Short mmCIF file of C-alpha atoms in Angstrom, two decimals:
data_model
loop_
_atom_site.label_atom_id
_atom_site.label_comp_id
_atom_site.label_asym_id
_atom_site.label_seq_id
_atom_site.Cartn_x
_atom_site.Cartn_y
_atom_site.Cartn_z
CA UNK A 8 13.37 28.50 1.37
CA UNK A 9 10.38 27.66 -0.78
CA UNK A 10 7.00 27.12 0.86
CA UNK A 11 5.00 24.33 -0.73
CA UNK A 12 1.67 25.84 0.38
CA UNK A 13 2.13 28.84 -1.91
CA UNK A 14 1.98 28.47 -5.69
CA UNK A 15 4.81 29.98 -7.65
CA UNK A 16 4.38 32.11 -10.77
CA UNK A 17 4.78 29.22 -13.19
CA UNK A 18 2.16 27.16 -11.40
CA UNK A 19 -0.33 30.03 -11.48
CA UNK A 20 0.26 30.63 -15.19
CA UNK A 21 -0.13 26.92 -15.89
CA UNK A 22 -3.43 26.83 -14.00
CA UNK A 23 -4.78 29.89 -15.84
CA UNK A 24 -3.69 28.46 -19.18
CA UNK A 25 -5.40 25.17 -18.37
CA UNK A 26 -8.64 27.03 -17.63
CA UNK A 27 -8.30 29.14 -20.78
CA UNK A 28 -7.80 26.05 -22.93
CA UNK A 29 -10.79 24.40 -21.26
CA UNK A 30 -8.75 21.38 -20.24
CA UNK A 31 -11.17 21.02 -17.33
CA UNK A 32 -14.86 21.76 -16.91
CA UNK A 33 -14.44 25.53 -16.68
CA UNK A 34 -17.47 27.77 -17.00
CA UNK A 35 -17.40 30.55 -19.64
CA UNK A 36 -16.95 33.19 -16.94
CA UNK A 37 -13.90 31.38 -15.58
CA UNK A 38 -12.41 31.12 -19.07
CA UNK A 39 -12.93 34.84 -19.63
CA UNK A 40 -11.35 35.72 -16.27
CA UNK A 41 -8.35 33.47 -17.00
CA UNK A 42 -7.92 35.16 -20.38
CA UNK A 43 -8.10 38.58 -18.72
CA UNK A 44 -5.53 37.69 -16.06
CA UNK A 45 -3.15 36.17 -18.60
CA UNK A 46 -3.58 39.20 -20.86
CA UNK A 47 -2.67 41.51 -17.99
CA UNK A 48 0.35 39.35 -17.13
CA UNK A 49 1.65 39.63 -20.69
CA UNK A 50 0.78 43.32 -21.08
CA UNK A 51 -1.74 42.89 -23.86
CA UNK A 52 -4.04 45.67 -22.70
CA UNK A 53 -1.61 48.59 -22.49
CA UNK A 54 -1.12 51.38 -24.99
CA UNK A 55 0.45 49.01 -27.49
CA UNK A 56 -1.71 46.00 -26.67
CA UNK A 57 -3.08 43.97 -29.57
CA UNK A 58 -0.63 45.64 -31.96
CA UNK A 59 2.03 43.33 -33.28
CA UNK A 60 3.34 45.76 -35.84
CA UNK A 61 3.50 49.49 -36.38
CA UNK A 62 0.59 51.17 -38.07
CA UNK A 63 1.39 51.34 -41.79
CA UNK A 64 1.95 54.68 -43.49
CA UNK A 65 0.49 55.32 -46.89
CA UNK A 66 2.60 57.57 -49.09
CA UNK A 67 1.12 58.72 -52.36
CA UNK A 68 3.58 59.95 -54.96
CA UNK A 69 1.71 62.45 -57.09
CA UNK A 70 3.76 64.10 -59.86
CA UNK A 71 4.09 67.84 -59.45
CA UNK A 72 2.58 70.00 -62.13
CA UNK A 73 4.98 71.89 -64.32
CA UNK A 74 5.07 75.66 -64.07
CA UNK A 75 3.04 76.06 -67.28
CA UNK A 76 0.29 73.89 -65.83
CA UNK A 77 0.84 70.92 -68.13
CA UNK A 78 1.30 67.41 -66.88
CA UNK A 79 3.19 64.72 -68.67
CA UNK A 80 1.58 64.39 -72.06
CA UNK A 81 3.12 61.19 -73.17
#
């Protein structure tokens, strides 16, 4: 049985999104708090927060020197 006096998850997220998008006369502090709460809901602030991709690896292929110490002399 659903109680109408209590907001469900979707309603809360809609209200926070409305504040974040400044669809009403929200003060800057309210917008920041809404952004913080939504960020926590979506796990943006964990270990992997704000990272959409893996950190790139840079591999440098340096030719090895020959045993006599000469490089390609071409």
